[in-house]
Coordinates of C-alpha atoms in Angstrom, one line a residue:
Chain A
X1 CA -50.4 56.0 -116.7
X2 CA -50.0 54.3 -119.0
X3 CA -49.2 50.9 -117.6
X4 CA -48.1 47.7 -119.4
X5 CA -50.7 44.8 -119.5
X6 CA -47.7 42.4 -119.2
X7 CA -45.4 44.5 -117.1
X8 CA -42.6 44.7 -119.7
X9 CA -41.0 47.9 -118.3
X10 CA -41.0 46.6 -114.7
X11 CA -39.5 43.3 -115.8
X12 CA -36.6 44.7 -117.9
X13 CA -35.7 47.3 -115.3
X14 CA -32.6 45.9 -113.6
X15 CA -33.1 42.6 -115.4
X16 CA -32.5 41.4 -119.0
X17 CA -33.4 43.3 -122.1
X18 CA -33.8 41.0 -125.1
X19 CA -33.1 42.9 -128.3
X20 CA -33.7 41.4 -131.7
X21 CA -31.2 42.5 -134.3
X22 CA -31.2 42.6 -138.1
X23 CA -27.8 43.3 -139.5
X24 CA -28.2 46.5 -141.6
X25 CA -25.3 48.9 -141.9
X26 CA -25.2 51.8 -140.7
X27 CA -28.2 51.2 -138.5
X28 CA -27.2 47.8 -136.9
X29 CA -23.7 46.5 -137.2
X30 CA -23.2 43.1 -135.6
X31 CA -19.6 42.7 -134.3
X32 CA -20.2 39.4 -132.6
X33 CA -19.6 40.2 -128.9
X34 CA -21.0 43.8 -129.3
X35 CA -23.5 45.4 -131.6
X36 CA -22.8 48.9 -133.0
X37 CA -24.5 51.2 -135.5
X38 CA -27.0 54.0 -134.9
X39 CA -29.7 51.8 -133.5
X40 CA -27.2 49.4 -131.8
X41 CA -26.0 52.4 -129.7
X42 CA -29.5 53.4 -129.0
X43 CA -30.3 50.0 -127.6
X44 CA -27.2 50.1 -125.4
X45 CA -28.2 53.6 -124.2
X46 CA -31.8 52.3 -123.3
X47 CA -30.4 49.4 -121.4
X48 CA -28.0 51.5 -119.3
X49 CA -30.8 53.9 -118.5
X50 CA -32.8 51.2 -116.8
X51 CA -29.8 49.2 -115.5
X52 CA -30.6 46.2 -117.7
X53 CA -28.2 43.6 -119.2
X54 CA -28.7 43.2 -123.0
X55 CA -29.2 39.9 -124.6
X56 CA -28.9 40.1 -128.4
X57 CA -31.2 37.9 -130.3
X58 CA -30.1 36.9 -133.8
X59 CA -32.9 35.5 -135.9
X60 CA -34.4 36.0 -139.4
X61 CA -36.5 39.2 -139.5
X62 CA -39.9 37.4 -139.7
X63 CA -39.0 35.3 -136.6
X64 CA -38.0 38.5 -134.7
X65 CA -41.3 40.1 -135.6
X66 CA -43.2 37.1 -134.3
X67 CA -41.1 37.1 -131.1
X68 CA -41.7 40.8 -130.4
X69 CA -45.4 40.4 -131.2
X70 CA -45.5 37.7 -128.5
X71 CA -43.4 39.8 -126.1
X72 CA -40.6 37.3 -126.1
X73 CA -38.2 40.1 -127.1
X74 CA -38.7 43.7 -126.0
X75 CA -37.2 45.5 -128.9
X76 CA -36.2 44.8 -132.5
X77 CA -33.8 47.0 -134.4
X78 CA -32.8 46.8 -138.1
X79 CA -33.1 50.2 -139.7
X80 CA -36.8 49.9 -140.1
X81 CA -39.1 52.7 -141.3
X82 CA -42.8 53.3 -140.8
X83 CA -43.7 51.7 -144.1
X84 CA -42.7 48.1 -143.1
X85 CA -45.4 45.5 -144.1
X86 CA -45.7 44.1 -140.6
X87 CA -46.3 47.6 -138.9
X88 CA -49.7 46.4 -137.6
X89 CA -48.1 43.4 -135.9
X90 CA -45.9 45.4 -133.6
X91 CA -45.8 48.8 -131.8
X92 CA -43.6 51.2 -133.7
X93 CA -41.9 54.0 -131.8
X94 CA -41.9 57.6 -132.8
X95 CA -39.5 58.3 -135.7
X96 CA -36.0 59.2 -134.4
X97 CA -34.7 60.2 -137.9
X98 CA -36.2 61.4 -141.1
X99 CA -33.9 60.6 -144.0
X100 CA -34.4 60.0 -147.7
X101 CA -38.2 60.5 -147.1
X102 CA -38.2 57.6 -144.7
X103 CA -39.1 57.8 -141.0
X104 CA -36.8 55.5 -139.0
X105 CA -38.4 53.7 -136.1
X106 CA -37.9 50.8 -133.8
X107 CA -40.3 47.9 -133.1
X108 CA -41.6 47.1 -129.6
X109 CA -44.3 44.6 -128.4
X110 CA -47.8 45.9 -129.1
X111 CA -49.9 47.1 -126.1
X112 CA -47.0 47.4 -123.7
X113 CA -47.7 51.1 -123.5
X114 CA -45.5 52.1 -120.5
X115 CA -42.6 50.5 -122.2
X116 CA -43.5 52.1 -125.6
X117 CA -43.9 55.5 -123.8
X118 CA -40.5 55.0 -122.2
X119 CA -38.9 54.2 -125.6
X120 CA -40.6 57.2 -127.2
X121 CA -39.1 59.4 -124.6
X122 CA -35.6 57.9 -125.2
X123 CA -36.2 58.3 -128.9
X124 CA -36.8 62.0 -128.5
X125 CA -33.7 62.4 -126.4
X126 CA -31.7 60.4 -129.0
X127 CA -32.9 62.4 -132.1
X128 CA -30.0 64.9 -132.2
X129 CA -27.3 62.4 -131.8
X130 CA -28.9 60.2 -134.5
X131 CA -29.1 63.1 -136.9
X132 CA -25.5 64.0 -136.3
X133 CA -24.2 60.5 -136.7
X134 CA -26.3 60.0 -139.9
X135 CA -24.9 63.3 -141.3
X136 CA -21.3 62.2 -140.5
X137 CA -21.9 58.9 -142.2
X138 CA -23.2 60.4 -145.4
X139 CA -20.2 62.6 -145.9
Chain B
X1 CA -107.9 71.2 -155.3
X2 CA -105.3 68.7 -154.4
X3 CA -102.7 70.6 -156.5
X4 CA -102.6 73.7 -154.2
X5 CA -99.0 74.2 -153.3
X6 CA -98.4 73.8 -149.6
X7 CA -97.2 76.7 -147.5
X8 CA -95.9 76.4 -143.9
X9 CA -97.6 78.8 -141.4
X10 CA -95.3 81.7 -140.5
X11 CA -94.1 80.2 -137.2
X12 CA -93.3 76.8 -138.8
X13 CA -91.6 78.6 -141.7
X14 CA -89.3 80.4 -139.2
X15 CA -88.6 77.1 -137.5
X16 CA -87.6 75.6 -140.8
X17 CA -85.2 78.4 -141.3
X18 CA -83.8 77.8 -137.9
X19 CA -83.5 74.1 -138.5
X20 CA -81.6 74.8 -141.7
X21 CA -79.3 77.1 -139.8
X22 CA -78.7 74.6 -137.0
X23 CA -78.0 71.8 -139.4
X24 CA -75.2 73.9 -140.9
X25 CA -73.9 74.7 -137.5
X26 CA -73.9 71.0 -136.6
X27 CA -72.1 70.1 -139.7
X28 CA -69.3 72.6 -139.1
X29 CA -68.9 71.9 -135.4
X30 CA -69.0 68.1 -135.7
X31 CA -66.6 68.2 -138.6
X32 CA -64.1 70.1 -136.4
X33 CA -64.4 67.6 -133.6
X34 CA -64.2 64.7 -136.1
X35 CA -60.9 66.1 -137.5
X36 CA -59.7 66.5 -133.9
X37 CA -60.5 62.8 -133.2
X38 CA -59.0 61.6 -136.5
X39 CA -55.7 63.4 -135.8
X40 CA -55.4 61.8 -132.4
X41 CA -56.5 58.3 -133.5
X42 CA -53.3 56.4 -133.9
X43 CA -53.8 52.6 -133.7
X44 CA -56.7 52.7 -131.2
X45 CA -59.8 50.9 -132.4
X46 CA -61.9 52.9 -130.0
X47 CA -60.7 56.1 -131.5
X48 CA -61.2 54.9 -135.0
X49 CA -64.8 53.9 -134.1
X50 CA -65.3 57.3 -132.4
X51 CA -64.2 59.4 -135.3
X52 CA -66.3 57.4 -137.8
X53 CA -69.3 57.7 -135.5
X54 CA -68.7 61.3 -135.1
X55 CA -68.6 61.9 -138.9
X56 CA -71.6 59.6 -139.4
X57 CA -73.6 61.9 -137.1
X58 CA -73.5 64.7 -139.7
X59 CA -75.2 62.5 -142.2
X60 CA -78.7 63.2 -140.8
X61 CA -78.0 66.9 -140.9
X62 CA -76.9 66.7 -144.6
X63 CA -80.0 64.6 -145.4
X64 CA -82.2 67.2 -143.6
X65 CA -80.7 70.1 -145.5
X66 CA -81.3 68.3 -148.8
X67 CA -84.9 67.4 -147.8
X68 CA -85.8 70.9 -146.7
X69 CA -84.7 72.1 -150.0
X70 CA -86.6 69.5 -152.0
X71 CA -89.8 68.9 -150.1
X72 CA -91.5 72.3 -151.1
X73 CA -91.0 71.8 -154.8
X74 CA -94.4 71.9 -156.4
X75 CA -96.1 68.8 -157.6
X76 CA -95.4 67.9 -161.2
X77 CA -96.9 65.6 -163.8
X78 CA -94.5 62.9 -162.8
X79 CA -94.8 63.5 -159.0
X80 CA -98.4 64.5 -158.6
X81 CA -98.3 64.1 -154.8
X82 CA -95.4 66.6 -154.5
X83 CA -92.0 65.9 -153.0
X84 CA -92.8 65.8 -149.3
X85 CA -91.6 62.2 -148.9
X86 CA -88.1 63.2 -149.9
X87 CA -87.4 63.3 -146.1
X88 CA -88.3 59.6 -145.8
X89 CA -85.9 58.8 -148.6
X90 CA -83.1 60.7 -146.8
X91 CA -84.1 58.9 -143.6
X92 CA -83.8 55.5 -145.3
X93 CA -80.4 56.4 -146.6
X94 CA -79.2 57.5 -143.2
X95 CA -80.5 54.4 -141.5
X96 CA -78.8 52.2 -144.0
X97 CA -75.5 54.0 -143.7
X98 CA -75.7 53.8 -139.8
X99 CA -76.7 50.1 -139.9
X100 CA -74.0 49.0 -142.3
X101 CA -71.2 51.0 -140.7
X102 CA -72.3 49.8 -137.2
X103 CA -72.2 46.2 -138.3
X104 CA -68.8 46.6 -140.0
X105 CA -67.3 48.3 -136.9
X106 CA -68.8 45.7 -134.6
X107 CA -67.3 42.9 -136.7
X108 CA -63.9 44.6 -136.7
X109 CA -63.8 45.2 -133.0
X110 CA -65.0 41.7 -132.2
X111 CA -62.3 40.3 -134.4
X112 CA -59.7 42.4 -132.6
X113 CA -60.9 41.1 -129.2
X114 CA -60.9 37.5 -130.5
X115 CA -57.4 37.7 -131.9
X116 CA -56.3 39.5 -128.7
X117 CA -54.8 42.4 -130.7
X118 CA -53.3 44.9 -128.2
X119 CA -53.5 48.6 -129.0
X120 CA -50.1 50.4 -129.0
X121 CA -50.5 53.9 -127.6
X122 CA -47.3 55.7 -127.1
X123 CA -46.1 59.2 -126.8
X124 CA -47.0 62.3 -128.8
X125 CA -45.1 65.6 -128.7
X126 CA -47.0 68.5 -127.2
X127 CA -45.0 71.8 -127.1
X128 CA -41.8 69.8 -127.2
X129 CA -42.7 67.5 -124.4
X130 CA -43.6 63.8 -124.8
X131 CA -47.1 63.2 -123.5
X132 CA -49.0 59.9 -123.5
X133 CA -51.2 60.0 -126.6
X134 CA -54.1 58.6 -124.6
X135 CA -54.5 61.9 -122.8
X136 CA -54.8 63.9 -126.1
X137 CA -57.4 61.3 -127.3
X138 CA -59.4 61.8 -124.1
X139 CA -59.3 65.6 -124.5
X140 CA -60.5 65.3 -128.2
X141 CA -63.3 62.9 -127.1
X142 CA -64.4 65.2 -124.3
X143 CA -64.5 68.1 -126.8
X144 CA -66.5 66.0 -129.3
X145 CA -68.9 65.0 -126.5
X146 CA -69.8 68.6 -125.6
X147 CA -70.2 69.5 -129.3
X148 CA -72.6 66.6 -129.7
X149 CA -74.7 67.5 -126.6
X150 CA -74.8 71.2 -127.7
X151 CA -76.0 70.7 -131.2
X152 CA -78.4 68.0 -130.1
X153 CA -80.0 70.2 -127.5
X154 CA -80.5 73.3 -129.6
X155 CA -82.5 71.2 -132.2
X156 CA -84.9 69.6 -129.7
X157 CA -87.4 72.4 -129.4
X158 CA -87.5 72.9 -133.1
X159 CA -88.3 69.2 -133.7
X160 CA -91.2 69.5 -131.3
X161 CA -92.7 72.7 -132.9
X162 CA -92.3 71.3 -136.4
X163 CA -93.4 67.9 -135.3
X164 CA -90.5 66.7 -137.4
X165 CA -89.3 63.2 -136.9
X166 CA -86.3 63.9 -139.1
X167 CA -85.1 66.7 -136.9
X168 CA -85.9 64.7 -133.8
X169 CA -83.8 61.8 -135.1
X170 CA -81.0 64.2 -136.1
X171 CA -81.0 65.7 -132.6
X172 CA -81.2 62.3 -131.0
X173 CA -78.2 61.1 -133.0
X174 CA -76.2 64.1 -131.7
X175 CA -77.5 63.7 -128.1
X176 CA -76.6 60.0 -128.1
X177 CA -73.0 60.8 -129.0
X178 CA -72.2 61.3 -125.4
X179 CA -72.6 57.6 -124.8
X180 CA -70.1 56.7 -127.5
X181 CA -67.6 59.2 -126.3
X182 CA -68.2 58.3 -122.7
X183 CA -67.5 54.6 -123.5
X184 CA -64.4 55.6 -125.5
X185 CA -63.0 57.7 -122.6
X186 CA -63.6 54.8 -120.2
X187 CA -62.0 52.4 -122.7
X188 CA -58.9 54.6 -123.0
X189 CA -58.5 55.1 -119.3
X190 CA -58.7 51.3 -118.8
X191 CA -56.1 50.8 -121.6
X192 CA -53.9 53.4 -119.7
X193 CA -54.3 51.2 -116.6
X194 CA -53.0 48.2 -118.5
X195 CA -56.3 46.6 -119.6
X196 CA -55.6 46.1 -123.3
X197 CA -59.0 44.5 -124.1
X198 CA -60.8 47.7 -123.1
X199 CA -59.9 49.4 -126.4
X200 CA -61.7 46.9 -128.6
X201 CA -64.5 46.4 -126.0
X202 CA -65.3 50.1 -125.9
X203 CA -65.3 50.1 -129.7
X204 CA -67.7 47.2 -129.7
X205 CA -70.0 49.1 -127.3
X206 CA -70.0 52.1 -129.6
X207 CA -70.7 50.0 -132.6
X208 CA -73.7 48.4 -130.9
X209 CA -74.9 51.9 -130.2
X210 CA -74.6 52.8 -133.9
X211 CA -76.4 49.6 -135.0
X212 CA -79.2 50.4 -132.5
X213 CA -79.6 53.9 -133.9
X214 CA -79.6 52.7 -137.5
X215 CA -82.2 50.1 -136.6
X216 CA -84.5 52.6 -134.9
X217 CA -84.3 54.9 -137.8
X218 CA -85.0 52.1 -140.2
X219 CA -88.1 51.0 -138.3
X220 CA -89.4 54.5 -138.3
X221 CA -88.9 55.1 -142.0
X222 CA -90.4 51.7 -142.9
X223 CA -93.4 52.8 -140.9
X224 CA -93.6 56.0 -142.9
X225 CA -93.3 54.1 -146.2
X226 CA -96.0 51.6 -145.1
X227 CA -98.4 54.5 -144.6
X228 CA -98.5 54.1 -140.8
X229 CA -101.0 56.3 -139.0
X230 CA -99.4 59.5 -137.5
X231 CA -97.4 58.7 -134.4
X232 CA -96.3 60.9 -131.6
X233 CA -92.8 62.4 -131.8
X234 CA -90.1 60.0 -130.5
X235 CA -92.5 57.2 -129.6
X236 CA -94.5 54.5 -131.3
X237 CA -97.8 55.8 -129.8
X238 CA -100.5 56.7 -132.3
X239 CA -101.6 60.3 -132.4
X240 CA -105.2 61.4 -131.8
X241 CA -105.2 63.5 -134.9
X242 CA -107.4 61.1 -137.0
X243 CA -110.0 61.0 -134.2
X244 CA -110.0 64.8 -134.0
X245 CA -110.6 65.1 -137.7
X246 CA -113.4 62.6 -137.5
X247 CA -115.1 64.5 -134.7
X248 CA -114.7 67.8 -136.5
X249 CA -116.3 66.4 -139.6
X250 CA -119.2 64.8 -137.7
X251 CA -119.9 68.1 -136.1
X252 CA -120.8 69.5 -139.5
X253 CA -124.6 69.6 -139.8
X254 CA -124.7 68.1 -143.3
X255 CA -122.8 65.0 -142.2
X256 CA -124.4 62.0 -140.7
X257 CA -121.4 59.9 -140.2
X258 CA -117.6 60.0 -141.0
X259 CA -114.6 57.8 -141.1
X260 CA -111.0 59.0 -141.4
X261 CA -107.8 57.4 -142.7
X262 CA -104.5 59.4 -142.3
X263 CA -100.9 58.8 -142.9
X264 CA -97.7 60.9 -142.5
X265 CA -96.4 62.3 -145.7
X266 CA -93.0 63.7 -144.8
X267 CA -93.6 66.6 -142.5
X268 CA -97.3 66.7 -143.5
X269 CA -100.4 64.5 -142.9
X270 CA -102.5 63.4 -145.8
X271 CA -105.4 61.0 -146.2
X272 CA -109.1 60.6 -146.8
X273 CA -112.3 61.4 -145.0
X274 CA -115.4 59.3 -145.9
X275 CA -118.7 61.0 -145.2
X276 CA -122.3 59.8 -145.3
X277 CA -124.2 63.1 -146.1
X278 CA -127.7 63.7 -144.7
X279 CA -128.8 64.9 -148.2
X280 CA -127.4 65.4 -151.6
X281 CA -128.4 69.1 -151.7
X282 CA -125.3 71.4 -152.0
X283 CA -123.0 68.4 -151.6
X284 CA -120.2 69.7 -153.7
X285 CA -119.9 73.1 -152.1
X286 CA -120.3 71.4 -148.6
X287 CA -117.4 69.1 -149.3
X288 CA -115.2 71.9 -150.6
X289 CA -116.0 74.0 -147.5
X290 CA -115.2 71.1 -145.3
X291 CA -111.8 70.6 -146.9
X292 CA -110.9 74.2 -146.3
X293 CA -112.0 73.9 -142.6
X294 CA -109.9 70.8 -142.1
X295 CA -106.8 72.5 -143.4
X296 CA -107.5 75.1 -140.7
X297 CA -107.8 72.4 -138.0
X298 CA -104.1 71.5 -138.0
X299 CA -101.3 73.0 -140.2
X300 CA -100.0 69.6 -141.0
X301 CA -103.2 68.4 -142.7
X302 CA -102.7 68.7 -146.5
X303 CA -104.4 67.3 -149.6
X304 CA -107.2 65.8 -147.6
X305 CA -109.8 64.2 -149.8
X306 CA -113.4 64.2 -148.7
X307 CA -115.3 61.4 -150.3
X308 CA -119.1 61.1 -150.0
X309 CA -120.4 57.5 -149.6
X310 CA -123.8 55.9 -148.9
X311 CA -122.6 53.9 -145.9
X312 CA -119.4 53.4 -144.0
X313 CA -117.7 50.1 -143.6
X314 CA -115.2 50.0 -140.7
X315 CA -111.7 50.7 -142.0
X316 CA -110.2 48.4 -139.5
X317 CA -112.1 45.2 -139.1

């Protein structure tokens, strides 16, 4: 418990993890072949934890939100915070960083609760690294 | 004669105090469980419905406290029949709140089902460890379930002794909470097992329960305001009280025949007794004595009018 209604976690494990990206320095830095930035690194870390190959999906934000809502991508990153307008359309993870009175989160497909739970656990483990990186960047 | 202020008999007076005490206890305990539910709600429709239902279940207690305070205020020029019916007004309000909230929540959960909105329930941190938030929701629901059953149970005997439909309804609202919380727990367990629809479905089941409760209360209060004859507590069956009154009056040696018409007036019973006297001698003092006797017959009888008539037409054709 919990399980995914559409088996997202089972499918991405050892398979392909489709991650939607919105270029947003320093959170997501698109370098073409690779994606860097605080959240870019998080996505890479998640993929390696489940032995998945990442497929980066580059689309306008509204398209990415539609895709994640329909479970066509499993994660969308772009430096989002909890106040995004489309919060109800997706599942937001727990915040991994509080900065400038914004809680930074990632977007996952709604209802895929095993996957969300897994992401939340990774987010908790990622918190310290994210805080350090953010502090270095702001200096 | 009709202006005499009403006083509850000692036992009933004590029960009223107890009822007031329990109403406060309910409000405090249910508010605590409501806050617990609210804090764990997240995006679950079931949880949202559960905490709203929980908080709604204190409305009857608040209404009762208000009514207990107002109903004994003496009759005034503007309200010559006293304020006993304030309890019916509170009831009407409660029923309307329950009905409208129930319908709204039912609409919302049906919409979520129709649009296939899936509830995201992720982790929450408990003592530094990520725990599935569904578990904390279930714990909060179980706590709320026991609270409801406890405050519902303690009020039941009081409702019976005071013959109070208001307290009975208040107690029933609390006792019925277990169904809502039970449905919510089942819904969340199913969501945990990957059945996303169970969240909105459980919320719909709970909403139907609220609507049903509101409807029952409304029916009862409409009966009261329509001057329905006294009914037995918790049922639609008529009481034997009018017949008992009629027999008591007909046993008086100056009475040839009697007819009785009673209605519930808040916690009390008021109405008229029509009598055909055997003679006009001493009629006034006979009538006054009979009124006193009737008030002895049952503590709920109040402001009974005894009206001498030459013959009795059946009240109900």
